[in-house]
CSV table of C-alpha atoms in Angstrom, one decimal:
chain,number,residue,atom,x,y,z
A,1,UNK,CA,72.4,84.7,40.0
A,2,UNK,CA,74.1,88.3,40.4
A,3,UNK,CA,77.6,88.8,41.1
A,4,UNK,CA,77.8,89.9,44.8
A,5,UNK,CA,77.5,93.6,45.0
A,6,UNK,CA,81.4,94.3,47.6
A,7,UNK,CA,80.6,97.7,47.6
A,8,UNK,CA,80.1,99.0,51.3
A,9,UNK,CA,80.2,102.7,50.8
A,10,UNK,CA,78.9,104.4,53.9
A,11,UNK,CA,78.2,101.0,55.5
A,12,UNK,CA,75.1,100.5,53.2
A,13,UNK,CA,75.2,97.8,50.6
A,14,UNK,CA,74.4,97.6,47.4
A,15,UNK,CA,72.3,95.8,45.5
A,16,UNK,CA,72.6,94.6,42.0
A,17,UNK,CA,68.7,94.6,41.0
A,18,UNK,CA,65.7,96.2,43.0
A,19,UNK,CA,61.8,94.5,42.9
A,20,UNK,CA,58.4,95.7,43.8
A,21,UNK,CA,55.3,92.6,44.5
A,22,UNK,CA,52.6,94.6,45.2
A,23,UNK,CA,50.2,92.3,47.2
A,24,UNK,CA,46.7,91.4,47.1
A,25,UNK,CA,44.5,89.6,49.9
A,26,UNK,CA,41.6,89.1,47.8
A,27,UNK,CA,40.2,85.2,48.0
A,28,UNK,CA,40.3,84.1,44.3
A,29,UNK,CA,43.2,82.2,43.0
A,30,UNK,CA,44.6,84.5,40.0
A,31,UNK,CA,45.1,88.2,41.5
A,32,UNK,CA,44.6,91.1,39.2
A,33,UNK,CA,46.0,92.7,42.2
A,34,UNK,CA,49.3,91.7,42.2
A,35,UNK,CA,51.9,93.2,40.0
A,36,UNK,CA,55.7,92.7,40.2
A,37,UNK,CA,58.2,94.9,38.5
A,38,UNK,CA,61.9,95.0,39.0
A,39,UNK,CA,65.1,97.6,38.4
A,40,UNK,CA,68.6,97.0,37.3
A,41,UNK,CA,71.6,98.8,39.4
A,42,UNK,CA,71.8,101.5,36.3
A,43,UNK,CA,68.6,104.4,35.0
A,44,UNK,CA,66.9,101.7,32.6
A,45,UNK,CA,63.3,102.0,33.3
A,46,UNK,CA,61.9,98.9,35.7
A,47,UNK,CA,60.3,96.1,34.2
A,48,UNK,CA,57.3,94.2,34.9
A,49,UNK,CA,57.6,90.8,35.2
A,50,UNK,CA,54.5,88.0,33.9
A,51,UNK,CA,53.7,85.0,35.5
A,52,UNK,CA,51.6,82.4,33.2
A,53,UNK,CA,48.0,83.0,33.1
A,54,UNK,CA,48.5,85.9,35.9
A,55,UNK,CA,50.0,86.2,39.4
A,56,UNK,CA,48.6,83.6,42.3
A,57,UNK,CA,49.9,83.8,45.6
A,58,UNK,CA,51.6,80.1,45.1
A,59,UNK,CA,53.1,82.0,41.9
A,60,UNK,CA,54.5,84.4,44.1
A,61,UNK,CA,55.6,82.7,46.9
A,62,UNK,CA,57.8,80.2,44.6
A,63,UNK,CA,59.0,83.2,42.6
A,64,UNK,CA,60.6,84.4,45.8
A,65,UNK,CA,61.9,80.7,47.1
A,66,UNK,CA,63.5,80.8,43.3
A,67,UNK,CA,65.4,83.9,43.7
A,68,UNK,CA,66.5,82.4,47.1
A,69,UNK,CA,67.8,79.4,45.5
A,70,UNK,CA,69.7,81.0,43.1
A,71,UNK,CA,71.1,83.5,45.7
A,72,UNK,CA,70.0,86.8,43.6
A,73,UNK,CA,71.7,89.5,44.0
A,74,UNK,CA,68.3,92.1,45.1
A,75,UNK,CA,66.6,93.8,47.5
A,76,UNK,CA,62.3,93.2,47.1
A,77,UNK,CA,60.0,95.4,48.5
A,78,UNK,CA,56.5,94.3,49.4
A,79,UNK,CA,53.5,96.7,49.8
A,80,UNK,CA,51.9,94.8,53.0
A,81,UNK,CA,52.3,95.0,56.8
A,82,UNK,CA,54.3,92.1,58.0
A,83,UNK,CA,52.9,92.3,61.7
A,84,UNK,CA,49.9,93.5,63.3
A,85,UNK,CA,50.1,96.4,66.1
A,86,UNK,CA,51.7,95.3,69.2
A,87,UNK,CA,53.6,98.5,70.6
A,88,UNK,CA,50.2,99.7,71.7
A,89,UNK,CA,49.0,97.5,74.1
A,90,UNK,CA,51.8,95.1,74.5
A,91,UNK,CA,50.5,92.5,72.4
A,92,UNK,CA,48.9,91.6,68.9
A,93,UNK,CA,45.7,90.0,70.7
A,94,UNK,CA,45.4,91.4,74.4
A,95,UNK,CA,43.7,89.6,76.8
A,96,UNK,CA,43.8,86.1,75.4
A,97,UNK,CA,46.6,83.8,77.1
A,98,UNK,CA,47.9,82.3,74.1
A,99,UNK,CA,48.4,85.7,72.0
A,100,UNK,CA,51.8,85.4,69.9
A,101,UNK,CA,54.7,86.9,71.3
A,102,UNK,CA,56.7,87.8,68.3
A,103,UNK,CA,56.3,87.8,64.5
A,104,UNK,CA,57.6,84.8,63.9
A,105,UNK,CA,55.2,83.1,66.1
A,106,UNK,CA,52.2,85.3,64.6
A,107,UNK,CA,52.9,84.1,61.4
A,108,UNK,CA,53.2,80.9,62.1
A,109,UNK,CA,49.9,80.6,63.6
A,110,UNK,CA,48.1,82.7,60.9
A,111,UNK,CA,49.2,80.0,58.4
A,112,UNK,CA,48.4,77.2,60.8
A,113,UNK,CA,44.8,78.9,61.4
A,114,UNK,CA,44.5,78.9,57.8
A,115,UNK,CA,46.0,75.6,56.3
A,116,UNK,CA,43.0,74.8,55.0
A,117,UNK,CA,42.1,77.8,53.2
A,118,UNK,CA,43.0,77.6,49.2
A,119,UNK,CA,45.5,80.1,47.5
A,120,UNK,CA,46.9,80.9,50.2
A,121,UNK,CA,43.5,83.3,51.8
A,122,UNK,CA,43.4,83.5,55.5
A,123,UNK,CA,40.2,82.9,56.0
A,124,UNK,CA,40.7,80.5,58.9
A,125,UNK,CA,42.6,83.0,61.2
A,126,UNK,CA,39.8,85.1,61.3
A,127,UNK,CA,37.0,82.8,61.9
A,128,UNK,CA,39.3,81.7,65.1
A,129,UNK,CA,36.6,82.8,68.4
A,130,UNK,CA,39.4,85.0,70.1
A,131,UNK,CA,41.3,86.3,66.4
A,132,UNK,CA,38.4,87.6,65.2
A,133,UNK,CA,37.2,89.9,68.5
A,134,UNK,CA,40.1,92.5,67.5
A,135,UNK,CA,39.1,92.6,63.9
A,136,UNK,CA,36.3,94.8,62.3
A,137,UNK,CA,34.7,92.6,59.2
A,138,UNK,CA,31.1,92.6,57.2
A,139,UNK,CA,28.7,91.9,58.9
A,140,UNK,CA,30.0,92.1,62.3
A,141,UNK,CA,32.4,93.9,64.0
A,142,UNK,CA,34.5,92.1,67.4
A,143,UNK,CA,34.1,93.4,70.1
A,144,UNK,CA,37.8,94.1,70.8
A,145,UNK,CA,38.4,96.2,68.0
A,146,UNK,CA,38.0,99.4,69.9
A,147,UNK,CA,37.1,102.5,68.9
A,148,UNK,CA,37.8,104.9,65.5
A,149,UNK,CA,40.1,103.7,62.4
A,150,UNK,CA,41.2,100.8,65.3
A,151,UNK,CA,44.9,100.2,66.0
A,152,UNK,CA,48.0,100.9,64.2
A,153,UNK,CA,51.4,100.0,64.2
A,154,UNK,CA,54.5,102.7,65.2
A,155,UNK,CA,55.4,103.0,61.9
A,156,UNK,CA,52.0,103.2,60.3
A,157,UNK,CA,51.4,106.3,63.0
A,158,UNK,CA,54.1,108.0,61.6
A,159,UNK,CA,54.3,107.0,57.9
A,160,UNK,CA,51.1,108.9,57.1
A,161,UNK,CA,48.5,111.5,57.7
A,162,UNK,CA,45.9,108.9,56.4
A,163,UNK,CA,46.7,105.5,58.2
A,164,UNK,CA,44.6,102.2,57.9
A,165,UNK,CA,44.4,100.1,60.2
A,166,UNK,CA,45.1,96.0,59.7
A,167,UNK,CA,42.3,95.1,62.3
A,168,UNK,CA,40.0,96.8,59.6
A,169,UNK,CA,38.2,94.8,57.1
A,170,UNK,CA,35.6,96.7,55.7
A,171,UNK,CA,35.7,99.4,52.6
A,172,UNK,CA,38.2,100.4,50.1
A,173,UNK,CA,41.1,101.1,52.3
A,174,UNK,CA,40.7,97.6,53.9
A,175,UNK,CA,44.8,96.1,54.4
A,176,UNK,CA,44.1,93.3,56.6
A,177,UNK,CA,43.6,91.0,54.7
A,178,UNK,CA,46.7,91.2,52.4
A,179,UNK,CA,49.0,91.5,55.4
A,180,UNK,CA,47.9,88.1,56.8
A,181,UNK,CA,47.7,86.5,53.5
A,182,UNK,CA,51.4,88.3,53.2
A,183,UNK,CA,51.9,86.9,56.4
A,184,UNK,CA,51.6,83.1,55.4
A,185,UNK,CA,54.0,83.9,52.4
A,186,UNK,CA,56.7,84.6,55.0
A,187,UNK,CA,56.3,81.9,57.0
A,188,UNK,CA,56.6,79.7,53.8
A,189,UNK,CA,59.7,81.0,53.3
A,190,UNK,CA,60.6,79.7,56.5
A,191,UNK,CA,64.0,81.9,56.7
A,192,UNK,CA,65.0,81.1,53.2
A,193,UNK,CA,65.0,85.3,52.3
A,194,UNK,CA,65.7,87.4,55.4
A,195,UNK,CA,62.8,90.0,56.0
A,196,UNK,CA,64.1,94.0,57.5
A,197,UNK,CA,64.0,94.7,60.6
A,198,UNK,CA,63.1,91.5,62.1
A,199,UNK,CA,66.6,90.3,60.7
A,200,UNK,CA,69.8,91.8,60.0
A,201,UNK,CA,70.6,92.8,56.8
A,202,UNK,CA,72.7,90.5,55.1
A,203,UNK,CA,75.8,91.4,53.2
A,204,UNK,CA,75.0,90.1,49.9
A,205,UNK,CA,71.6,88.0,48.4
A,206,UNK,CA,68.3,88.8,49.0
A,207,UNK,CA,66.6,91.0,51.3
A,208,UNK,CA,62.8,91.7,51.6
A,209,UNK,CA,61.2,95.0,53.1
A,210,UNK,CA,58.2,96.1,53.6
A,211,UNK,CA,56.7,99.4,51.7
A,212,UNK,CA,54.0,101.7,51.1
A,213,UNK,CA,53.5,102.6,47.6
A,214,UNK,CA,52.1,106.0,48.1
A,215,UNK,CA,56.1,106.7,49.7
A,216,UNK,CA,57.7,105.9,46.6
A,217,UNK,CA,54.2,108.0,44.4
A,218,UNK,CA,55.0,111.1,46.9
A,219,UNK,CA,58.8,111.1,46.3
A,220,UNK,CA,58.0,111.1,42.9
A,221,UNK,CA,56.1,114.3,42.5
A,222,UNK,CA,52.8,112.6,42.8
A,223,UNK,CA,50.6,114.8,45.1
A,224,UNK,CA,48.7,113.3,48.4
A,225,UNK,CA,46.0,111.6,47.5
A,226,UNK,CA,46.4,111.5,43.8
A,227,UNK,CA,49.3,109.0,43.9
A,228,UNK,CA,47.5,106.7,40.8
A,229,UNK,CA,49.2,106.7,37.8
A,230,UNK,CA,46.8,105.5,34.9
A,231,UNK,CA,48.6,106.6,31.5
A,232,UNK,CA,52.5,106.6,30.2
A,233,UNK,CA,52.5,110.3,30.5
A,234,UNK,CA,51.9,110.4,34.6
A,235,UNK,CA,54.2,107.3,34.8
A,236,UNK,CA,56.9,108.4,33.0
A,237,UNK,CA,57.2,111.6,34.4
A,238,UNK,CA,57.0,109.8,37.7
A,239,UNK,CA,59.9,107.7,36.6
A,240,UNK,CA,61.7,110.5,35.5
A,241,UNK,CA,61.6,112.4,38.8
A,242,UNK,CA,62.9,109.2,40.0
A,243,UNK,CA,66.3,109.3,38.0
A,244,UNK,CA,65.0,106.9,35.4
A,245,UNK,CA,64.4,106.6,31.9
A,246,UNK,CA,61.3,106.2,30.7
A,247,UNK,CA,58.9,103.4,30.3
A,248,UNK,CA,58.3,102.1,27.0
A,249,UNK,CA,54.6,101.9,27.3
A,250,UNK,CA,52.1,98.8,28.9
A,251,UNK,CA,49.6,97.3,27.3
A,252,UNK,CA,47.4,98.3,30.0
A,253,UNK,CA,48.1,100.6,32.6
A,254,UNK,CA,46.4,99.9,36.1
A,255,UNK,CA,47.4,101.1,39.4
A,256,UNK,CA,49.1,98.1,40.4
A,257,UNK,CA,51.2,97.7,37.4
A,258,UNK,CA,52.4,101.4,37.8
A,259,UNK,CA,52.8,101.2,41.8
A,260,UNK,CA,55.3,98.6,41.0
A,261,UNK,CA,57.0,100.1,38.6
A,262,UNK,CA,57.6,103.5,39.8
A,263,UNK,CA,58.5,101.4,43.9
A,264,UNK,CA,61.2,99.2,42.1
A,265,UNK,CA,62.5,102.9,40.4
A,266,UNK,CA,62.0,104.3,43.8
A,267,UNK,CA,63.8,101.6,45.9
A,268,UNK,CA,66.9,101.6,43.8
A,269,UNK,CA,67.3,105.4,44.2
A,270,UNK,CA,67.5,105.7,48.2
A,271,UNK,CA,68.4,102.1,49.2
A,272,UNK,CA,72.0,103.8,49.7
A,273,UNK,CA,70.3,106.1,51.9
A,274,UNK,CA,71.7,104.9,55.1
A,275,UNK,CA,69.4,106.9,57.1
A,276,UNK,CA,66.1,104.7,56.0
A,277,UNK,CA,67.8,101.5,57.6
A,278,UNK,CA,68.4,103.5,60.8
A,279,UNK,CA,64.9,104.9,61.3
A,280,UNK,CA,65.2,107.3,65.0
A,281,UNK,CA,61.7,105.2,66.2
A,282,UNK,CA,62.8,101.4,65.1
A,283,UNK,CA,63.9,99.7,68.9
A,284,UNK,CA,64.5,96.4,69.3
A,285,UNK,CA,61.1,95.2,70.6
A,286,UNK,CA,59.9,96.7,67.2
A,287,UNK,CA,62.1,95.0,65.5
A,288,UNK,CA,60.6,91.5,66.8
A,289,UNK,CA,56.8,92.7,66.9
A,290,UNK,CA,55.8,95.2,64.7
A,291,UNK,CA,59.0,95.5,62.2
A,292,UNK,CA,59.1,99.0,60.0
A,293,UNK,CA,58.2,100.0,56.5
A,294,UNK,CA,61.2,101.3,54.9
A,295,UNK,CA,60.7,104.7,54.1
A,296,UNK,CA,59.0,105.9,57.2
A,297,UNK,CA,61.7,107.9,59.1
């Protein structure tokens, strides 16, 4: 593993490598979708990061329980929502008695709901009678979900003018389902990496957040809604704006390769920024129920 960053300027630590694993809730076994790419402490340009015959969920999850056995040095940002909105209505599920009362307990019974379910989908959770009233899916849509783009989380309200909802499960901008396929990976890890803001930073090791890719695109020059990077000219000036040097090129460049390269860049750049682990709207009944995506202010 790393040597143990002591630095504790400003009373942020530092970290001696940064990662991106952009997600993917899609039901097949290998995901196209998921791309991982990680950052040394200096300007080298991130690097992506193969797994044999292509990322899986398993792949990922015992990538991360690796990293936690060999106590690396890194801070590992994941692009889904840990929680579902809570803050709202004072609970994920209102209405039903046995609704989960934290995270914790939300994942845990996402995974239960869903043991059956290969690669890791979560299929199960959202066939369950009382789950699946708050969720919008093809063909049907529950008759809890509500009204408009449905619920959202506190820092999904303020994070951007364009917000998706997890309770939505139909068309392009669809994150559900990669949050609670997300959501089993956590519980797998059963502790083993600490997760922001529903524990305290550690002072050395690993420490998974949650982002937003278009966060990192945006601080990177990339304007709204054109935050795609799909050639080594848009990356690497991306990277560049980022304080790193520039990619040496990709076989293939696809928006989830990029998004995890230029996140990993990004991350390393403000992780000092001791503002983003203080966000003004974080409280502690956040910090059980919904958690934060670090970035949002």
């Amino acid at each position: 593993g790393d040597a143990p960053a002591a630095d504790h300027a400003h009373g942020v630590r530092r970290f001696a490598r940064f990662a991106c694993l952009d997600w993917s809730g899609a039901k097949s076994q290998k995901q196209a979708g998921i791309a991982l790419a990680i950052a040394g402490a200096g300007a080298k340009a991130p690097a992506l990061v193969a797994s044999e015959g292509g990322w899986s969920r398993e792949a990922a999850l015992d990538w991360l329980r690796e990293r936690a056995a060999e106590g690396a040095d890194m801070l590992i940002g994941i692009d889904f929502s840990p929680a579902l909105p809570f803050a709202d209505k004072g609970a994920y599920f209102p209405g039903w008695a046995e609704s989960p009362r934290d995270a914790r307990s939300l994942w845990a019974l996402v995974d239960r709901l869903s043991e059956s379910d290969p690669h890791l989908a979560a299929n199960g959770a959202l066939a369950h009678l009382e789950i699946r009233r708050h969720f919008r899916q093809y063909p049907e849509c529950g008759d809890l979900f509500g009204q408009g783009i449905g619920r959202l989380r506190e820092t999904e309200q303020r994070a951007d003018a364009n917000p998706a909802s997890c309770f939505n499960l139909v068309g392009a901008k669809q994150v559900g389902k990669s949050s609670l396929t997300g959501m089993r990976v956590l519980h797998r890890l059963a502790g083993a990496i600490p997760i922001w803001p529903f524990d305290p930073a550690p002072g050395r090791g690993l420490l998974l957040v949650e982002i937003y890719t278009s966060i990192a695109a945006r601080a990177a020059g990339r304007p709204a809604g054109r935050s795609k990077m799909r050639d080594k000219e848009s990356l690497n000036i991306a990277l560049g704006s980022l304080g790193s040097q520039p990619h040496p090129g990709l076989t293939r460049y696809d928006d989830h390769s990029t998004d995890a390269l230029v996140t990993a860049a990004w991350l390393r750049k403000v992780a000092g920024n001791e503002a983003l682990w203080n966000p003004a709207g974080l409280t502690p009944d956040l910090r059980r129920t919904e958690g934060w995506t670090f970035g949002v202010g």
